[in-house]
PDB file of C-alpha atoms and ligand atoms in Angstrom:
ATOM      1  CA  UNK A   1      79.133  85.101 111.859  1.00 42.00           C
ATOM      2  CA  UNK A   2      78.670  87.839 114.419  1.00 45.00           C
ATOM      3  CA  UNK A   3      76.679  85.536 116.665  1.00 47.00           C
ATOM      4  CA  UNK A   4      79.423  82.885 116.590  1.00 45.00           C
ATOM      5  CA  UNK A   5      82.075  85.470 117.428  1.00 46.00           C
ATOM      6  CA  UNK A   6      80.080  86.821 120.392  1.00 45.00           C
ATOM      7  CA  UNK A   7      79.618  83.274 121.670  1.00 42.00           C
ATOM      8  CA  UNK A   8      83.348  82.653 121.602  1.00 44.00           C
ATOM      9  CA  UNK A   9      84.072  85.853 123.499  1.00 43.00           C
ATOM     10  CA  UNK A  10      81.564  84.901 126.212  1.00 43.00           C
ATOM     11  CA  UNK A  11      82.940  81.394 126.450  1.00 42.00           C
ATOM     12  CA  UNK A  12      86.408  82.772 127.094  1.00 43.00           C
ATOM     13  CA  UNK A  13      85.086  84.675 130.086  1.00 46.00           C
ATOM     14  CA  UNK A  14      85.268  82.605 133.214  1.00 45.00           C
ATOM     15  CA  UNK A  15      84.284  83.743 136.667  1.00 45.00           C
ATOM     16  CA  UNK A  16      87.215  83.304 138.992  1.00 44.00           C
ATOM     17  CA  UNK A  17      87.166  80.668 141.666  1.00 46.00           C
ATOM     18  CA  UNK A  18      89.421  81.061 144.732  1.00 49.00           C
ATOM     19  CA  UNK A  19      91.595  78.218 143.411  1.00 49.00           C
ATOM     20  CA  UNK A  20      92.146  80.011 140.122  1.00 49.00           C
ATOM     21  CA  UNK A  21      92.997  83.251 141.872  1.00 49.00           C
ATOM     22  CA  UNK A  22      95.530  81.410 144.002  1.00 49.00           C
ATOM     23  CA  UNK A  23      97.029  79.794 140.933  1.00 49.00           C
ATOM     24  CA  UNK A  24      97.357  83.219 139.308  1.00 49.00           C
ATOM     25  CA  UNK A  25      99.246  84.522 142.338  1.00 48.00           C
ATOM     26  CA  UNK A  26     101.643  81.601 142.278  1.00 46.00           C
ATOM     27  CA  UNK A  27     102.242  82.162 138.596  1.00 48.00           C
ATOM     28  CA  UNK A  28     103.263  85.760 139.241  1.00 51.00           C
ATOM     29  CA  UNK A  29     105.843  84.698 141.785  1.00 53.00           C
ATOM     30  CA  UNK A  30     107.417  81.989 139.623  1.00 62.00           C
ATOM     31  CA  UNK A  31     109.438  82.337 136.426  1.00 78.00           C
ATOM     32  CA  UNK A  32     107.471  83.952 133.656  1.00 92.00           C
ATOM     33  CA  UNK A  33     106.511  82.121 130.490  1.00 95.00           C
ATOM     34  CA  UNK A  34     107.695  83.716 127.282  1.00 96.00           C
ATOM     35  CA  UNK A  35     104.753  84.828 125.171  1.00 97.00           C
ATOM     36  CA  UNK A  36     102.539  85.340 128.216  1.00 97.00           C
ATOM     37  CA  UNK A  37     101.927  88.533 130.152  1.00 98.00           C
ATOM     38  CA  UNK A  38      99.440  89.597 132.790  1.00 98.00           C
ATOM     39  CA  UNK A  39      97.137  92.581 132.859  1.00 98.00           C
ATOM     40  CA  UNK A  40      95.468  93.436 136.167  1.00 98.00           C
ATOM     41  CA  UNK A  41      92.602  95.886 136.050  1.00 98.00           C
ATOM     42  CA  UNK A  42      91.086  97.286 139.238  1.00 97.00           C
ATOM     43  CA  UNK A  43      88.037  99.504 138.987  1.00 96.00           C
ATOM     44  CA  UNK A  44      86.918 101.689 141.858  1.00 96.00           C
ATOM     45  CA  UNK A  45      84.282 104.297 141.070  1.00 96.00           C
ATOM     46  CA  UNK A  46      85.615 106.457 138.238  1.00 97.00           C
ATOM     47  CA  UNK A  47      89.180 105.288 138.752  1.00 98.00           C
ATOM     48  CA  UNK A  48      90.732 102.396 136.835  1.00 98.00           C
ATOM     49  CA  UNK A  49      94.158 101.119 137.823  1.00 98.00           C
ATOM     50  CA  UNK A  50      95.983  98.849 135.415  1.00 98.00           C
ATOM     51  CA  UNK A  51      99.186  96.890 135.812  1.00 98.00           C
ATOM     52  CA  UNK A  52     100.885  95.122 132.941  1.00 98.00           C
ATOM     53  CA  UNK A  53     103.723  92.653 133.464  1.00 97.00           C
ATOM     54  CA  UNK A  54     105.286  91.176 130.338  1.00 97.00           C
ATOM     55  CA  UNK A  55     108.490  89.248 129.616  1.00 97.00           C
ATOM     56  CA  UNK A  56     111.150  91.290 127.848  1.00 97.00           C
ATOM     57  CA  UNK A  57     111.144  88.567 125.204  1.00 97.00           C
ATOM     58  CA  UNK A  58     107.544  89.472 124.341  1.00 98.00           C
ATOM     59  CA  UNK A  59     108.191  93.192 124.108  1.00 98.00           C
ATOM     60  CA  UNK A  60     111.676  93.625 122.611  1.00 98.00           C
ATOM     61  CA  UNK A  61     112.752  90.055 121.792  1.00 97.00           C
ATOM     62  CA  UNK A  62     115.573  89.843 124.365  1.00 96.00           C
ATOM     63  CA  UNK A  63     115.956  89.894 128.140  1.00 94.00           C
ATOM     64  CA  UNK A  64     119.629  90.616 128.720  1.00 93.00           C
ATOM     65  CA  UNK A  65     120.649  94.161 129.595  1.00 92.00           C
ATOM     66  CA  UNK A  66     120.482  96.296 126.463  1.00 93.00           C
ATOM     67  CA  UNK A  67     124.075  96.916 125.364  1.00 94.00           C
ATOM     68  CA  UNK A  68     124.038  98.030 121.735  1.00 97.00           C
ATOM     69  CA  UNK A  69     122.531 101.329 120.594  1.00 98.00           C
ATOM     70  CA  UNK A  70     119.945  99.339 118.670  1.00 97.00           C
ATOM     71  CA  UNK A  71     118.879  97.388 121.760  1.00 97.00           C
ATOM     72  CA  UNK A  72     118.758 100.513 123.919  1.00 97.00           C
ATOM     73  CA  UNK A  73     116.634 102.233 121.285  1.00 98.00           C
ATOM     74  CA  UNK A  74     114.293  99.230 121.151  1.00 97.00           C
ATOM     75  CA  UNK A  75     113.762  99.398 124.932  1.00 97.00           C
ATOM     76  CA  UNK A  76     113.099 103.138 124.846  1.00 97.00           C
ATOM     77  CA  UNK A  77     110.713 102.784 121.909  1.00 98.00           C
ATOM     78  CA  UNK A  78     108.804 100.010 123.689  1.00 98.00           C
ATOM     79  CA  UNK A  79     108.571 102.084 126.879  1.00 98.00           C
ATOM     80  CA  UNK A  80     107.220 105.039 124.906  1.00 98.00           C
ATOM     81  CA  UNK A  81     104.571 102.853 123.269  1.00 98.00           C
ATOM     82  CA  UNK A  82     103.563 101.295 126.595  1.00 98.00           C
ATOM     83  CA  UNK A  83     103.379 104.711 128.290  1.00 98.00           C
ATOM     84  CA  UNK A  84     100.488 105.742 126.056  1.00 98.00           C
ATOM     85  CA  UNK A  85      98.112 103.345 127.788  1.00 98.00           C
ATOM     86  CA  UNK A  86      94.882 104.336 126.075  1.00 98.00           C
ATOM     87  CA  UNK A  87      96.456 103.794 122.660  1.00 97.00           C
ATOM     88  CA  UNK A  88      97.572 100.297 123.598  1.00 98.00           C
ATOM     89  CA  UNK A  89      94.432  99.404 125.572  1.00 98.00           C
ATOM     90  CA  UNK A  90      91.483 101.139 123.977  1.00 98.00           C
ATOM     91  CA  UNK A  91      88.408 101.799 126.089  1.00 98.00           C
ATOM     92  CA  UNK A  92      85.056 102.824 124.574  1.00 97.00           C
ATOM     93  CA  UNK A  93      84.970 106.547 123.728  1.00 97.00           C
ATOM     94  CA  UNK A  94      81.567 106.901 125.454  1.00 97.00           C
ATOM     95  CA  UNK A  95      83.223 106.049 128.786  1.00 97.00           C
ATOM     96  CA  UNK A  96      85.208 109.326 128.448  1.00 98.00           C
ATOM     97  CA  UNK A  97      88.435 107.997 129.940  1.00 98.00           C
ATOM     98  CA  UNK A  98      91.765 109.740 130.248  1.00 98.00           C
ATOM     99  CA  UNK A  99      95.138 108.591 131.473  1.00 98.00           C
ATOM    100  CA  UNK A 100      96.274 110.280 134.693  1.00 98.00           C
ATOM    101  CA  UNK A 101      99.584 108.548 135.361  1.00 98.00           C
ATOM    102  CA  UNK A 102     101.810 106.050 133.545  1.00 98.00           C
ATOM    103  CA  UNK A 103     104.965 104.396 134.757  1.00 98.00           C
ATOM    104  CA  UNK A 104     106.887 101.869 132.665  1.00 98.00           C
ATOM    105  CA  UNK A 105     110.003 100.072 133.891  1.00 97.00           C
ATOM    106  CA  UNK A 106     112.224  97.341 132.528  1.00 94.00           C
ATOM    107  CA  UNK A 107     113.166  95.142 135.482  1.00 92.00           C
ATOM    108  CA  UNK A 108     115.599  92.318 135.810  1.00 87.00           C
ATOM    109  CA  UNK A 109     113.968  89.202 137.172  1.00 77.00           C
ATOM    110  CA  UNK A 110     116.173  87.200 139.529  1.00 64.00           C
ATOM    111  CA  UNK A 111     115.471  83.556 140.275  1.00 57.00           C
ATOM    112  CA  UNK A 112     116.761  81.847 143.391  1.00 53.00           C
ATOM    113  CA  UNK A 113     116.733  78.293 142.213  1.00 50.00           C
ATOM    114  CA  UNK A 114     120.275  77.211 143.068  1.00 46.00           C
ATOM    115  CA  UNK A 115     123.545  78.087 144.749  1.00 43.00           C
ATOM    116  CA  UNK A 116     125.036  79.062 141.432  1.00 45.00           C
ATOM    117  CA  UNK A 117     122.412  81.746 140.968  1.00 45.00           C
ATOM    118  CA  UNK A 118     124.823  84.657 141.283  1.00 48.00           C
ATOM    119  CA  UNK A 119     127.368  83.122 138.951  1.00 45.00           C
ATOM    120  CA  UNK A 120     124.646  82.399 136.430  1.00 43.00           C
ATOM    121  CA  UNK A 121     123.571  86.017 136.423  1.00 45.00           C
ATOM    122  CA  UNK A 122     127.047  87.071 135.392  1.00 46.00           C
ATOM    123  CA  UNK A 123     127.004  84.920 132.311  1.00 47.00           C
ATOM    124  CA  UNK A 124     125.602  86.732 129.342  1.00 46.00           C
ATOM    125  CA  UNK A 125     122.169  85.576 128.270  1.00 43.00           C
ATOM    126  CA  UNK A 126     122.091  82.622 130.635  1.00 49.00           C
ATOM    127  CA  UNK A 127     119.429  82.177 133.316  1.00 57.00           C
ATOM    128  CA  UNK A 128     118.606  85.823 133.024  1.00 81.00           C
ATOM    129  CA  UNK A 129     115.120  87.170 132.594  1.00 91.00           C
ATOM    130  CA  UNK A 130     113.726  90.651 132.520  1.00 95.00           C
ATOM    131  CA  UNK A 131     110.223  91.983 132.462  1.00 96.00           C
ATOM    132  CA  UNK A 132     108.426  95.150 131.567  1.00 97.00           C
ATOM    133  CA  UNK A 133     106.279  96.462 134.411  1.00 97.00           C
ATOM    134  CA  UNK A 134     103.783  99.162 133.621  1.00 98.00           C
ATOM    135  CA  UNK A 135     101.333 100.787 136.011  1.00 98.00           C
ATOM    136  CA  UNK A 136      98.605 103.184 135.018  1.00 98.00           C
ATOM    137  CA  UNK A 137      95.900 105.268 136.584  1.00 98.00           C
ATOM    138  CA  UNK A 138      92.958 106.157 134.377  1.00 98.00           C
ATOM    139  CA  UNK A 139      89.813 108.077 135.215  1.00 98.00           C
ATOM    140  CA  UNK A 140      86.554 107.643 133.334  1.00 98.00           C
ATOM    141  CA  UNK A 141      83.640 110.076 133.529  1.00 98.00           C
ATOM    142  CA  UNK A 142      81.236 107.240 132.675  1.00 97.00           C
ATOM    143  CA  UNK A 143      82.882 104.005 133.845  1.00 95.00           C
ATOM    144  CA  UNK A 144      79.565 102.149 133.400  1.00 94.00           C
ATOM    145  CA  UNK A 145      80.169 102.540 129.652  1.00 96.00           C
ATOM    146  CA  UNK A 146      83.361 100.503 129.797  1.00 96.00           C
ATOM    147  CA  UNK A 147      81.712  97.522 128.129  1.00 96.00           C
ATOM    148  CA  UNK A 148      84.838  96.262 126.440  1.00 96.00           C
ATOM    149  CA  UNK A 149      88.555  96.589 125.910  1.00 97.00           C
ATOM    150  CA  UNK A 150      90.464  96.315 122.670  1.00 97.00           C
ATOM    151  CA  UNK A 151      94.226  96.130 122.415  1.00 98.00           C
ATOM    152  CA  UNK A 152      96.918  96.720 119.811  1.00 98.00           C
ATOM    153  CA  UNK A 153      99.431  95.148 122.226  1.00 98.00           C
ATOM    154  CA  UNK A 154      99.882  92.065 120.035  1.00 98.00           C
ATOM    155  CA  UNK A 155     100.183  94.131 116.866  1.00 97.00           C
ATOM    156  CA  UNK A 156     102.834  96.289 118.553  1.00 97.00           C
ATOM    157  CA  UNK A 157     104.884  93.562 120.205  1.00 98.00           C
ATOM    158  CA  UNK A 158     105.740  90.620 117.972  1.00 96.00           C
ATOM    159  CA  UNK A 159     106.728  88.193 120.750  1.00 97.00           C
ATOM    160  CA  UNK A 160     103.490  88.558 122.718  1.00 98.00           C
ATOM    161  CA  UNK A 161     100.925  85.781 122.325  1.00 98.00           C
ATOM    162  CA  UNK A 162      98.691  86.000 125.357  1.00 98.00           C
ATOM    163  CA  UNK A 163      97.625  88.253 128.190  1.00 98.00           C
ATOM    164  CA  UNK A 164      96.018  86.784 131.298  1.00 98.00           C
ATOM    165  CA  UNK A 165      93.591  89.465 132.395  1.00 97.00           C
ATOM    166  CA  UNK A 166      92.239  89.883 135.929  1.00 97.00           C
ATOM    167  CA  UNK A 167      89.451  92.398 136.380  1.00 97.00           C
ATOM    168  CA  UNK A 168      88.425  93.466 139.876  1.00 97.00           C
ATOM    169  CA  UNK A 169      85.349  95.618 140.362  1.00 95.00           C
ATOM    170  CA  UNK A 170      82.823  96.187 143.152  1.00 92.00           C
ATOM    171  CA  UNK A 171      80.917  93.231 141.622  1.00 91.00           C
ATOM    172  CA  UNK A 172      83.822  90.834 142.110  1.00 94.00           C
ATOM    173  CA  UNK A 173      86.732  89.351 140.214  1.00 95.00           C
ATOM    174  CA  UNK A 174      86.774  88.110 136.648  1.00 94.00           C
ATOM    175  CA  UNK A 175      89.525  86.359 134.740  1.00 96.00           C
ATOM    176  CA  UNK A 176      89.867  86.223 130.985  1.00 96.00           C
ATOM    177  CA  UNK A 177      92.470  86.031 128.276  1.00 97.00           C
ATOM    178  CA  UNK A 178      93.301  88.239 125.352  1.00 98.00           C
ATOM    179  CA  UNK A 179      95.308  86.632 122.577  1.00 98.00           C
ATOM    180  CA  UNK A 180      96.856  87.508 119.245  1.00 97.00           C
ATOM    181  CA  UNK A 181      93.751  85.987 117.604  1.00 97.00           C
ATOM    182  CA  UNK A 182      91.321  87.637 120.008  1.00 97.00           C
ATOM    183  CA  UNK A 183      92.703  91.017 121.118  1.00 98.00           C
ATOM    184  CA  UNK A 184      89.325  92.029 122.579  1.00 96.00           C
ATOM    185  CA  UNK A 185      87.539  91.616 125.865  1.00 95.00           C
ATOM    186  CA  UNK A 186      83.806  91.806 126.394  1.00 95.00           C
ATOM    187  CA  UNK A 187      83.243  93.563 129.721  1.00 94.00           C
ATOM    188  CA  UNK A 188      79.460  93.753 129.470  1.00 91.00           C
ATOM    189  CA  UNK A 189      78.006  93.477 132.953  1.00 87.00           C
ATOM    190  CA  UNK A 190      81.433  93.422 134.615  1.00 87.00           C
ATOM    191  CA  UNK A 191      81.623  97.115 135.589  1.00 85.00           C
TER     192      UNK A 191
HETATM  193 ZN1  LIG B   1     112.318  85.339 130.397  1.00 86.15          ZN
END
């Protein structure tokens, strides 16, 4: 069983081609897809920078501006969970990592796909998207021991199905996916 599982994890790991990287950039500029977020990880020496972008639908189940007390509380609760980066994205203890900075924002996403754009934005719940943007700085005493990443993101946020993960290190760029069924990444040899 273990061997099969390891094989699947490796198969999901694809070295990025320039075309794929370009596609990823285009995807970030266009409308987001509900259920799908992105996690960018940049490693430089002992420093790891992470950026998470996720549709509001994935995190709190709505994307309009929070108006009720319940909705406002849901946004604040989600921000608090996302702020604690090493709880959401667990790195191996032997890498001795600690979070230095965390910043989580809930941003309105505006699309310019027609003249009626501004009118559309005024209408409640129509043509309106919002995203959670989180940026983190982490330092690890032994970054070479970051051989994997495990997340409780999907357990925490019911609408999230997939994270497209981009990892950039001195060795190059790697793309992979974490999903509700596979909330783990094998980073062996990537650092
Ligand atoms: Zn949306």
